[in-house]
Coordinates of C-alpha atoms in Angstrom, one line a residue:
L1 CA 41.8 121.0 63.8
S2 CA 45.6 120.7 63.3
I3 CA 47.9 120.7 60.3
A4 CA 50.7 118.2 59.6
G5 CA 53.5 120.1 57.9
P6 CA 55.1 118.7 54.8
N7 CA 57.7 116.0 55.5
S8 CA 60.0 117.1 52.7
V9 CA 60.4 120.8 51.9
D10 CA 63.3 122.9 50.5
D11 CA 64.2 124.2 53.0
V12 CA 62.2 126.1 55.6
Y13 CA 58.6 127.5 55.7
Q14 CA 56.0 129.4 57.7
M15 CA 52.3 128.7 57.6
Y16 CA 49.5 131.4 57.9
L17 CA 45.8 131.1 58.4
D18 CA 44.0 134.2 57.2
G19 CA 47.2 136.2 57.6
V20 CA 47.8 134.9 61.1
L21 CA 51.1 133.0 61.7
L22 CA 50.5 129.5 62.9
G23 CA 54.1 128.4 63.0
G24 CA 56.6 126.7 60.8
F25 CA 59.9 125.0 60.4
G26 CA 63.2 126.8 60.5
D27 CA 64.3 130.1 62.0
F28 CA 63.1 133.2 60.2
S29 CA 64.4 135.7 62.9
G30 CA 67.6 136.6 61.2
K31 CA 68.3 138.6 58.0
V32 CA 68.6 135.2 56.2
P33 CA 66.5 132.3 57.4
T34 CA 68.4 129.4 59.1
T35 CA 67.8 126.1 57.4
Y36 CA 67.6 122.6 59.0
N37 CA 67.1 119.1 57.7
A38 CA 63.4 118.4 57.1
Q39 CA 61.6 117.1 60.2
P40 CA 57.9 116.4 61.0
V41 CA 55.9 119.4 62.3
M42 CA 52.4 119.6 63.8
L43 CA 50.6 123.0 63.9
R44 CA 47.5 123.5 66.0
L45 CA 44.7 125.9 64.8
G46 CA 43.3 126.4 68.3
E47 CA 39.9 125.5 69.7
A48 CA 38.2 128.8 68.8
V49 CA 39.3 128.8 65.2
S50 CA 38.5 125.1 64.8
R51 CA 35.0 125.6 66.2
E52 CA 34.4 128.6 64.0
M53 CA 35.6 126.8 60.8
L54 CA 33.4 123.7 61.6
A55 CA 30.4 125.8 62.5
H56 CA 30.5 127.9 59.4
P57 CA 31.8 125.7 56.5
E58 CA 30.5 128.2 54.0
R59 CA 33.0 130.8 55.0
E60 CA 36.2 131.1 53.0
H61 CA 39.6 130.8 54.8
V62 CA 43.0 131.2 53.2
L63 CA 45.8 128.9 54.3
A64 CA 49.2 130.2 53.0
M65 CA 52.8 129.0 53.1
R66 CA 55.9 131.0 52.8
V67 CA 58.8 128.9 51.6
W68 CA 62.5 129.8 51.5
M69 CA 65.2 127.7 49.9
D70 CA 68.9 128.1 50.3
R71 CA 70.9 128.4 47.1
T72 CA 73.2 125.5 48.0
T73 CA 70.1 123.2 47.8
L74 CA 70.1 123.6 44.0
V75 CA 73.5 121.9 44.0
D76 CA 72.9 119.3 46.7
T77 CA 69.4 118.1 45.7
P78 CA 68.6 116.8 42.2
D79 CA 64.9 117.8 42.3
A80 CA 65.3 120.9 44.5
G81 CA 62.5 123.4 44.9
G82 CA 59.6 124.0 47.3
L83 CA 57.3 121.4 48.6
H84 CA 57.9 117.7 47.9
T85 CA 54.8 116.6 49.9
A86 CA 51.7 118.5 50.8
P87 CA 50.6 119.6 54.3
L88 CA 47.5 117.8 55.7
L89 CA 44.6 119.4 57.5
G90 CA 42.5 117.3 59.8
E91 CA 41.2 116.6 63.3
A92 CA 43.8 117.0 66.0
D93 CA 43.8 113.3 67.1
V94 CA 44.3 112.0 63.6
V95 CA 47.0 114.6 62.8
R96 CA 48.7 113.8 66.1
A97 CA 48.8 110.1 65.2
L98 CA 50.1 111.0 61.7
Y99 CA 52.7 113.3 63.3
Q100 CA 53.9 110.5 65.6
N101 CA 54.1 108.0 62.7
N102 CA 56.1 110.5 60.7
W103 CA 58.6 110.9 63.6
L104 CA 58.9 107.1 63.8
S105 CA 59.7 107.0 60.1
Q106 CA 62.2 109.8 60.6
L107 CA 64.0 108.0 63.4
K108 CA 64.1 104.8 61.3
A109 CA 65.6 106.8 58.5
V110 CA 68.3 108.0 60.9
G111 CA 69.0 104.4 61.7
P112 CA 71.3 103.2 64.4
S113 CA 73.7 106.1 64.0
P114 CA 72.9 107.5 67.5
L115 CA 73.7 104.1 69.1
F116 CA 76.9 103.8 67.1
A117 CA 78.0 107.3 68.0
A118 CA 77.4 106.6 71.7
L119 CA 79.4 103.3 71.5
F120 CA 82.3 105.1 69.9
L121 CA 82.3 107.8 72.5
L122 CA 82.2 105.1 75.2
G123 CA 85.1 103.4 73.4
G124 CA 87.0 106.7 73.5
V125 CA 86.5 107.0 77.2
C126 CA 87.7 103.4 77.7
C127 CA 90.8 104.1 75.7
L128 CA 91.5 107.1 77.9
G129 CA 91.2 104.7 80.9
L130 CA 93.8 102.4 79.3
M131 CA 96.0 105.5 78.9
W132 CA 95.7 106.1 82.6
F133 CA 96.6 102.5 83.2
D134 CA 99.7 102.7 81.0
P135 CA 100.6 106.4 80.4
S136 CA 103.8 105.4 78.6
D137 CA 101.8 104.0 75.6
R138 CA 100.8 107.0 73.5
A139 CA 98.9 104.8 71.1
Y140 CA 96.0 104.8 73.5
V141 CA 95.7 108.6 73.2
W142 CA 95.4 108.5 69.5
M143 CA 93.0 105.5 69.5
A144 CA 90.9 107.4 72.0
A145 CA 91.0 110.5 69.7
A146 CA 89.9 108.3 66.8
F147 CA 86.9 106.8 68.7
L148 CA 85.9 110.3 70.0
M149 CA 86.1 111.9 66.6
I150 CA 83.9 109.2 65.0
G151 CA 81.5 109.5 67.9
L152 CA 81.3 113.2 67.7
Y153 CA 80.8 113.1 63.9
G154 CA 77.9 110.7 64.4
L155 CA 76.3 112.9 67.1
V156 CA 76.5 116.0 64.9
V157 CA 74.8 114.2 62.0
T158 CA 72.2 112.7 64.3
A159 CA 71.5 116.1 65.9
G160 CA 71.2 117.7 62.4
D161 CA 68.6 115.0 61.4
T162 CA 66.5 115.0 64.5
T163 CA 66.7 118.4 66.1
Q164 CA 66.9 122.1 65.3
W165 CA 70.0 122.6 67.5
I166 CA 72.4 122.4 64.5
S167 CA 71.6 124.0 61.2
I168 CA 72.4 122.5 57.8
A169 CA 75.3 125.0 57.4
M170 CA 76.7 124.2 60.9
E171 CA 76.4 120.5 60.4
R172 CA 78.4 120.8 57.2
V173 CA 81.1 122.9 58.9
L174 CA 81.4 120.5 61.8
A175 CA 81.0 117.2 60.1
D176 CA 82.6 117.8 56.7
G177 CA 84.8 120.7 57.5
I178 CA 86.3 119.7 60.8
F179 CA 85.6 116.2 62.0
A180 CA 86.0 114.3 58.7
P181 CA 89.5 115.7 58.0
L182 CA 90.5 115.1 61.7
V183 CA 89.4 111.5 61.5
G184 CA 91.8 110.8 58.6
F185 CA 94.7 112.5 60.4
V186 CA 94.0 110.7 63.7
W187 CA 94.0 107.3 61.9
V188 CA 97.4 108.1 60.5
M189 CA 98.7 108.9 64.0
V190 CA 97.0 105.8 65.4
W191 CA 99.0 103.4 63.2
W192 CA 102.1 105.5 63.5
R193 CA 102.1 105.2 67.3
W194 CA 100.6 101.7 67.4
F195 CA 103.5 100.1 65.5
G196 CA 106.1 102.3 67.0
F197 CA 107.3 104.1 63.8
R198 CA 110.0 106.8 64.3
R199 CA 110.9 107.4 60.6
P200 CA 110.4 109.3 58.5
Q201 CA 110.2 112.0 61.2
W202 CA 108.5 114.4 58.8
L203 CA 105.5 112.2 58.3
P204 CA 103.4 113.4 61.3
W205 CA 104.1 117.0 60.3
A206 CA 103.2 116.3 56.7
A207 CA 99.9 114.7 57.9
T208 CA 99.2 117.8 60.0
G209 CA 99.7 120.1 57.1
L210 CA 97.5 118.0 54.8
T211 CA 94.8 118.0 57.4
G212 CA 94.9 121.8 57.6
L213 CA 94.7 121.9 53.8
Q214 CA 91.7 119.5 53.7
M215 CA 89.9 121.6 56.4
L216 CA 90.5 124.7 54.3
V217 CA 89.2 123.0 51.1
N218 CA 86.1 121.6 52.8
L219 CA 85.2 124.8 54.6
T220 CA 85.8 126.8 51.4
M221 CA 83.5 124.5 49.5
Q222 CA 80.7 125.3 51.9
G223 CA 81.0 129.0 50.7
L224 CA 81.6 128.2 47.0
L225 CA 78.6 125.9 46.5
L226 CA 76.6 128.7 45.0
V227 CA 74.8 128.7 41.7
E228 CA 76.8 131.7 40.4
V229 CA 80.2 130.2 40.9
F230 CA 79.4 126.5 40.8
G231 CA 81.6 125.4 37.9
P232 CA 85.4 125.1 37.6
W233 CA 86.3 126.3 41.1
A234 CA 83.9 124.0 42.9
G235 CA 84.9 121.1 40.7
V236 CA 88.6 121.6 41.4
L237 CA 87.9 121.8 45.2
L238 CA 85.8 118.7 45.1
K239 CA 88.5 116.8 43.3
L240 CA 91.2 118.1 45.7
S241 CA 89.1 117.0 48.7
V242 CA 88.7 113.5 47.2
A243 CA 92.5 113.4 46.4
L244 CA 93.4 114.3 50.0
R245 CA 91.2 111.6 51.4
V246 CA 92.9 109.1 49.1
V247 CA 96.3 110.4 50.3
F248 CA 95.4 109.8 53.9
F249 CA 94.1 106.4 53.2
L250 CA 97.3 105.5 51.3
I251 CA 99.5 106.8 54.1
S252 CA 97.6 104.6 56.7
L253 CA 97.8 101.6 54.4
G254 CA 101.5 102.1 53.9
L255 CA 102.1 102.2 57.6
V256 CA 100.1 99.0 58.2
L257 CA 101.8 97.2 55.3
T258 CA 105.2 98.2 56.5
A259 CA 104.4 96.8 59.9
I260 CA 103.3 93.5 58.3
R261 CA 106.5 93.4 56.3
R262 CA 108.5 93.8 59.5
G263 CA 106.8 90.8 60.9
N264 CA 104.3 92.5 63.2
R265 CA 101.3 90.1 63.4
E266 CA 99.0 92.9 64.6
G267 CA 99.3 94.4 61.2
W268 CA 97.1 91.7 59.6
L269 CA 94.4 92.5 62.1
A270 CA 94.8 96.2 61.7
L271 CA 94.5 95.8 58.0
V272 CA 90.8 94.9 58.4
P273 CA 89.6 98.2 60.1
L274 CA 91.8 100.2 57.8
L275 CA 90.2 98.8 54.7
L276 CA 86.7 99.2 56.3
S277 CA 87.3 102.8 57.2
G278 CA 88.6 103.4 53.7
V279 CA 85.3 102.1 52.2
A280 CA 83.3 104.2 54.6
R281 CA 85.3 107.3 53.8
F282 CA 84.4 107.1 50.1
E283 CA 80.7 106.2 50.5
P284 CA 79.4 109.2 48.5
E285 CA 81.7 108.4 45.6
L286 CA 80.6 104.7 45.6
E287 CA 77.0 105.8 45.6
G288 CA 77.8 108.2 42.7
L289 CA 79.1 105.2 40.7
G290 CA 75.7 103.5 41.1
L291 CA 76.8 101.0 43.8
R292 CA 74.3 100.3 46.5
V293 CA 75.4 101.7 49.8
R294 CA 72.0 101.8 51.7
W295 CA 69.5 99.1 52.8
F296 CA 66.2 99.5 54.5
P297 CA 65.3 96.4 56.6
W298 CA 62.0 96.9 58.5
G299 CA 62.1 100.5 57.5
V300 CA 65.4 101.1 59.3
T301 CA 68.2 102.7 57.3
L302 CA 71.4 100.9 57.2
D303 CA 74.2 102.4 55.2
L304 CA 77.6 101.0 54.3
G305 CA 79.4 103.5 56.5
S306 CA 77.5 102.5 59.7
M307 CA 78.1 98.8 59.1
T308 CA 81.8 99.2 58.4
E309 CA 82.1 101.4 61.5
V310 CA 80.6 98.5 63.6
A311 CA 82.9 95.9 62.1
Q312 CA 85.8 98.4 62.5
A313 CA 85.0 98.9 66.2
V314 CA 84.9 95.1 66.8
V315 CA 88.4 94.6 65.3
L316 CA 89.7 97.6 67.2
V317 CA 88.4 96.2 70.5
L318 CA 90.3 93.0 69.8
L319 CA 93.4 95.0 69.1
L320 CA 93.0 97.0 72.3
G321 CA 92.3 93.9 74.3
R322 CA 95.4 92.2 73.1
R323 CA 97.5 95.4 73.7
A324 CA 96.0 95.8 77.2
Y325 CA 96.8 92.2 78.0
L326 CA 100.4 92.6 76.9
S327 CA 100.6 95.8 78.9
V328 CA 99.4 93.9 82.0
I329 CA 102.1 91.3 81.4
T330 CA 104.7 94.0 81.0
Q331 CA 103.6 95.8 84.1
R332 CA 103.7 92.6 86.2
R333 CA 107.2 91.9 84.9
I334 CA 108.3 95.4 85.8
A335 CA 106.8 95.1 89.2
Q336 CA 108.7 91.9 89.8
E337 CA 111.9 93.5 88.7
V338 CA 111.3 96.5 91.0
Q339 CA 110.6 94.1 93.9
Q340 CA 113.8 92.2 93.2
A341 CA 115.7 95.5 93.1
Q342 CA 114.1 96.4 96.4
E343 CA 115.2 93.1 97.9
V344 CA 118.7 93.5 96.5
Q345 CA 118.9 97.0 98.0
Q346 CA 117.9 95.7 101.4
V347 CA 120.6 93.1 101.2
I348 CA 123.4 95.5 100.2
L349 CA 122.5 98.1 102.9
S350 CA 123.5 97.6 106.5
D351 CA 121.4 95.9 109.2
T352 CA 119.0 97.9 111.3
R353 CA 121.0 97.5 114.5
M354 CA 124.6 96.5 114.9
D355 CA 127.0 96.4 117.9
F356 CA 130.7 96.5 117.6
P357 CA 133.4 96.7 120.3
G358 CA 133.2 100.3 121.5
F359 CA 130.2 101.2 119.3
S360 CA 126.5 100.9 119.1
V361 CA 124.9 101.6 115.7
E362 CA 121.3 102.0 114.6
C363 CA 120.1 102.4 111.0
E364 CA 116.7 103.2 109.6
Y365 CA 115.8 103.5 106.0
R366 CA 112.4 104.4 104.6
P367 CA 112.4 105.0 100.8
A368 CA 109.7 107.2 99.3
R369 CA 109.2 104.6 96.6
E370 CA 109.8 100.9 96.3
V371 CA 113.5 101.6 95.5
G372 CA 115.2 104.5 97.1
G373 CA 118.2 106.7 96.4
D374 CA 119.7 106.9 100.0
F375 CA 122.6 104.6 100.9
F376 CA 124.9 103.9 103.8
Q377 CA 127.5 101.5 104.9
I378 CA 128.9 100.6 108.3
L379 CA 132.3 98.9 107.9
P380 CA 134.4 97.9 111.0
H381 CA 138.1 97.5 110.8
R382 CA 139.1 94.2 112.5
S383 CA 142.7 95.1 113.2
D384 CA 142.5 98.5 114.9
G385 CA 138.8 98.5 116.1
S386 CA 137.9 101.6 114.0
L387 CA 134.6 102.1 112.3
L388 CA 134.1 103.5 108.8
V389 CA 130.6 105.1 108.3
V390 CA 129.6 106.3 104.8
A391 CA 126.1 107.8 104.2
G392 CA 124.8 109.5 101.0
D393 CA 121.9 110.5 98.8
V394 CA 121.7 109.9 95.1
T395 CA 119.8 112.5 93.0
G396 CA 116.3 111.3 91.9
K397 CA 114.2 108.4 93.1
G398 CA 113.1 105.1 91.9
L399 CA 114.8 102.3 90.0
K400 CA 117.4 104.5 88.3
A401 CA 118.6 106.0 91.7
G402 CA 118.6 102.4 93.1
M403 CA 121.0 101.3 90.4
V404 CA 123.3 104.1 91.2
V405 CA 123.1 103.1 94.9
A406 CA 124.2 99.6 94.0
L407 CA 127.1 101.0 92.1
L408 CA 128.2 103.2 94.9
V409 CA 127.8 100.6 97.6
G410 CA 130.1 98.2 95.6
A411 CA 132.6 101.0 95.2
I412 CA 132.6 101.8 98.9
R413 CA 133.3 98.2 99.8
T414 CA 136.1 98.0 97.2
A415 CA 137.7 101.2 98.3
A416 CA 137.5 100.2 102.0
D417 CA 139.5 97.1 101.2
T418 CA 142.4 99.4 100.1
S419 CA 142.0 102.2 102.6
D420 CA 139.5 103.3 105.2
D421 CA 140.6 107.0 104.9
P422 CA 137.3 109.0 104.4
L423 CA 138.9 111.3 101.8
Y424 CA 140.2 108.4 99.8
V425 CA 136.7 106.8 99.8
L426 CA 135.1 110.0 98.5
E427 CA 137.7 110.4 95.8
V428 CA 137.0 106.8 94.6
L429 CA 133.2 107.4 94.6
N430 CA 133.7 110.7 92.7
R431 CA 135.6 109.0 89.9
R432 CA 133.0 106.3 89.6
L433 CA 130.2 108.9 89.0
I434 CA 132.1 111.2 86.7
G435 CA 130.8 110.9 83.1
R436 CA 127.6 109.1 84.1
G437 CA 125.1 111.7 82.8
D438 CA 123.1 113.4 85.5
S439 CA 124.0 110.9 88.2
Y440 CA 125.2 112.8 91.3
A441 CA 125.2 112.1 94.9
T442 CA 125.9 113.9 98.2
C443 CA 128.0 111.8 100.5
L444 CA 129.6 111.9 104.0
A445 CA 132.4 109.5 105.0
M446 CA 133.6 109.3 108.6
R447 CA 136.2 107.1 110.3
I448 CA 136.0 106.8 114.1
A449 CA 138.9 105.2 115.8
A450 CA 138.7 103.0 118.9
D451 CA 139.8 105.9 121.1
G452 CA 137.0 108.2 119.9
S453 CA 139.1 110.3 117.5
A454 CA 137.3 110.8 114.2
V455 CA 138.0 112.1 110.7
L456 CA 135.1 113.3 108.5
A457 CA 135.1 114.1 104.8
N458 CA 132.0 115.7 103.2
A459 CA 130.8 115.9 99.6
G460 CA 127.8 118.2 99.9
H461 CA 125.9 116.1 102.4
L462 CA 124.0 117.3 105.4
P463 CA 126.3 117.7 108.5
P464 CA 125.8 115.1 111.2
Y465 CA 124.4 115.9 114.6
W466 CA 126.8 115.6 117.5
N467 CA 124.3 114.7 120.2
D468 CA 121.6 117.3 119.5
R469 CA 123.7 120.0 117.7
A470 CA 124.4 120.0 114.0
M471 CA 128.2 120.1 113.4
E472 CA 129.8 122.9 111.4
V473 CA 131.0 121.2 108.3
E474 CA 132.4 122.9 105.3
G475 CA 130.2 122.6 102.2
S476 CA 131.3 121.0 99.0
L477 CA 130.0 120.0 95.6
P478 CA 128.3 116.5 95.3
L479 CA 130.0 113.5 93.9
G480 CA 130.1 113.2 90.1
M481 CA 130.2 116.9 89.2
V482 CA 133.9 117.8 89.0
D483 CA 136.8 115.4 88.5
G484 CA 139.7 115.9 90.9
I485 CA 137.8 118.1 93.4
E486 CA 139.3 118.4 96.9
F487 CA 136.7 117.5 99.5
P488 CA 136.9 119.3 102.9
T489 CA 137.9 117.2 105.9
M490 CA 137.7 117.9 109.7
R491 CA 138.9 116.1 112.8
F492 CA 137.3 115.9 116.2
H493 CA 137.2 113.6 119.3
L494 CA 134.2 111.9 120.9
K495 CA 133.6 111.6 124.6
D496 CA 132.2 108.5 126.2
G497 CA 128.5 108.2 125.4
D498 CA 128.6 110.8 122.6
R499 CA 126.3 110.1 119.7
L500 CA 126.6 111.0 116.0
T501 CA 123.4 111.1 113.9
M502 CA 123.6 111.2 110.1
I503 CA 120.4 112.0 108.3
S504 CA 119.3 112.5 104.7
D505 CA 117.5 115.5 103.4
G506 CA 114.3 113.5 103.5
I507 CA 114.1 114.3 107.2
I508 CA 114.7 118.0 106.9
E509 CA 112.5 118.5 103.8
A510 CA 109.5 116.5 105.1
M511 CA 106.5 118.8 104.7
D512 CA 103.0 118.8 106.2
A513 CA 99.8 119.8 104.5
A514 CA 100.2 123.5 105.4
G515 CA 103.6 123.6 103.7
N516 CA 105.7 123.6 106.9
L517 CA 109.1 121.9 106.8
F518 CA 110.2 119.4 109.5
G519 CA 113.4 121.4 109.6
F520 CA 116.7 121.4 111.5
E521 CA 115.3 122.9 114.6
R522 CA 112.7 120.3 115.1
T523 CA 115.3 117.6 114.4
G524 CA 117.6 119.0 117.0
E525 CA 114.8 119.1 119.6
L526 CA 113.9 115.5 119.0
L527 CA 117.6 114.5 119.3
A528 CA 117.9 116.3 122.6
N529 CA 115.9 113.5 124.2
P530 CA 116.6 109.8 124.0
I531 CA 115.2 108.7 120.6
S532 CA 116.0 105.8 118.3
A533 CA 116.8 106.1 114.7
G534 CA 113.4 104.4 113.9
E535 CA 111.5 106.9 116.0
L536 CA 113.1 109.9 114.3
A537 CA 112.4 108.4 110.9
A538 CA 108.8 107.7 111.8
A539 CA 108.3 111.2 113.1
A540 CA 109.5 112.7 109.8
Q541 CA 107.5 110.2 107.8
K542 CA 104.3 111.0 109.7
F543 CA 104.9 114.7 109.3
G544 CA 104.8 114.4 105.5
Q545 CA 107.4 112.3 103.7
D546 CA 108.3 113.4 100.2
D547 CA 111.8 112.0 99.8
D548 CA 113.8 109.0 100.9
I549 CA 114.5 109.0 104.7
S550 CA 117.6 107.5 106.2
V551 CA 118.9 107.8 109.8
I552 CA 122.3 106.4 111.1
C553 CA 123.0 106.8 114.8
V554 CA 126.5 105.9 116.0
T555 CA 127.2 106.0 119.7
W556 CA 130.7 105.7 121.1
V557 CA 130.6 103.8 124.3
G558 CA 134.3 104.0 125.2
E559 CA 137.5 102.2 124.3
A560 CA 136.8 98.5 123.8
E561 CA 138.9 95.9 125.5
G562 CA 140.5 93.2 123.5
V563 CA 140.4 95.0 120.2
G564 CA 142.2 93.1 117.5
V565 CA 142.0 89.8 119.4

């Protein structure tokens, strides 16, 4: 024999046979029993007891139930009190079939809520994926939060209806006290970010404060819903909770209507999920007004909130799809602009290998990104056979650094038309960068005459290598930091076959997986042997490139004949 427990009982119970506990529903281990939403229960009497009862039907047996009801049930349930259906005693197979049928009815009563919850959680994960695709668009973060909050709310309600993992009290705290207020706040932030609002700046902070107040009200209501105090206080809190939901709905509605007034077409589409979410948010109040909010096709419960959530999700997917498409178009346009900037940078920088009367020049440039911040110019003087070499490194990387490079290269060429004096060139570049925010650059300018005599001016750049030894160059502040600064200069004379190698800090600061730097010593060792600019750059890049790499090698091959012809 087995017993099918009552399907509806307020709130938990234990069942005894002749004083022996058979089982029950709920948790009686604590000082106060833990209550759960009613669920089907099947209790087995055991083979020995069943045989004894069937063999001796004349004997009397006492089947007793102990029922405990939480005081809040008096408020929540119109017909509260004890058993609403009777337990059934019968053969095990029959009771098992009844038990399974009761669970089927229970799952139908839950309806498609678990499926909807899973779909919203999946939507939240997809929104996070879109955020990874376009991290600059913070609207994806808030949309993901909205989906996840709705999904978690549905999971909590489903777990409360179908398991004994979440008690009634815990379900109220999580669903009504935490997730419901957060959903209202998140929707405000979704539309705030979605339509790019920046004013009024106090609105997000006000929404945060109202959310905290609503959480406090809802959580306090869970403690005040007692028979002794149910009256003016609970009524005030209930009205305040409804008023706060209205406020959040009106804020969201105001944001969407403002976007529509500004000509944003997405506002009309966003108006649909907003109105639907507003209807779902006030489902209990609509039911209290006598409006029908639940339907039972084929025994499956469909409520107004679930149906509006589905319609809401469909519209939001359309909005997300449109936004993702526009993001793809924007990303492609940016990629094209970056590619064009890269092509322009390749044009304005010097060629890889150049030969001038008396000089052999090699250049190698390997940016860390598509557009780099290193720059160099090799400018020969046609009348006297001298060579002006300028190399530098702009702070930062990427497109911004590339734009500063274009500015400096143009300034170098303009200055060289007036004078090829290295100090004059640095002074012109310094004036160009002064007042341009955080745009700074290290730079080295050097003029090598046809007879091998050279003048070098430095603005915080790495010293060049004379053959395989780093030259002792006086340090200085970079360009763009101080107006009117005097940059140090030095003079020296090259011998036939001497080689000057100018490198950027991307060579020295290249780092392997163990954290070792490529360093000055390793650079000097490589330069001690015949090595091209490309080979040196490749060695540093293979070691572990982290910054732009540039190498300029100038070899003086002796005084050229026919200079100036």
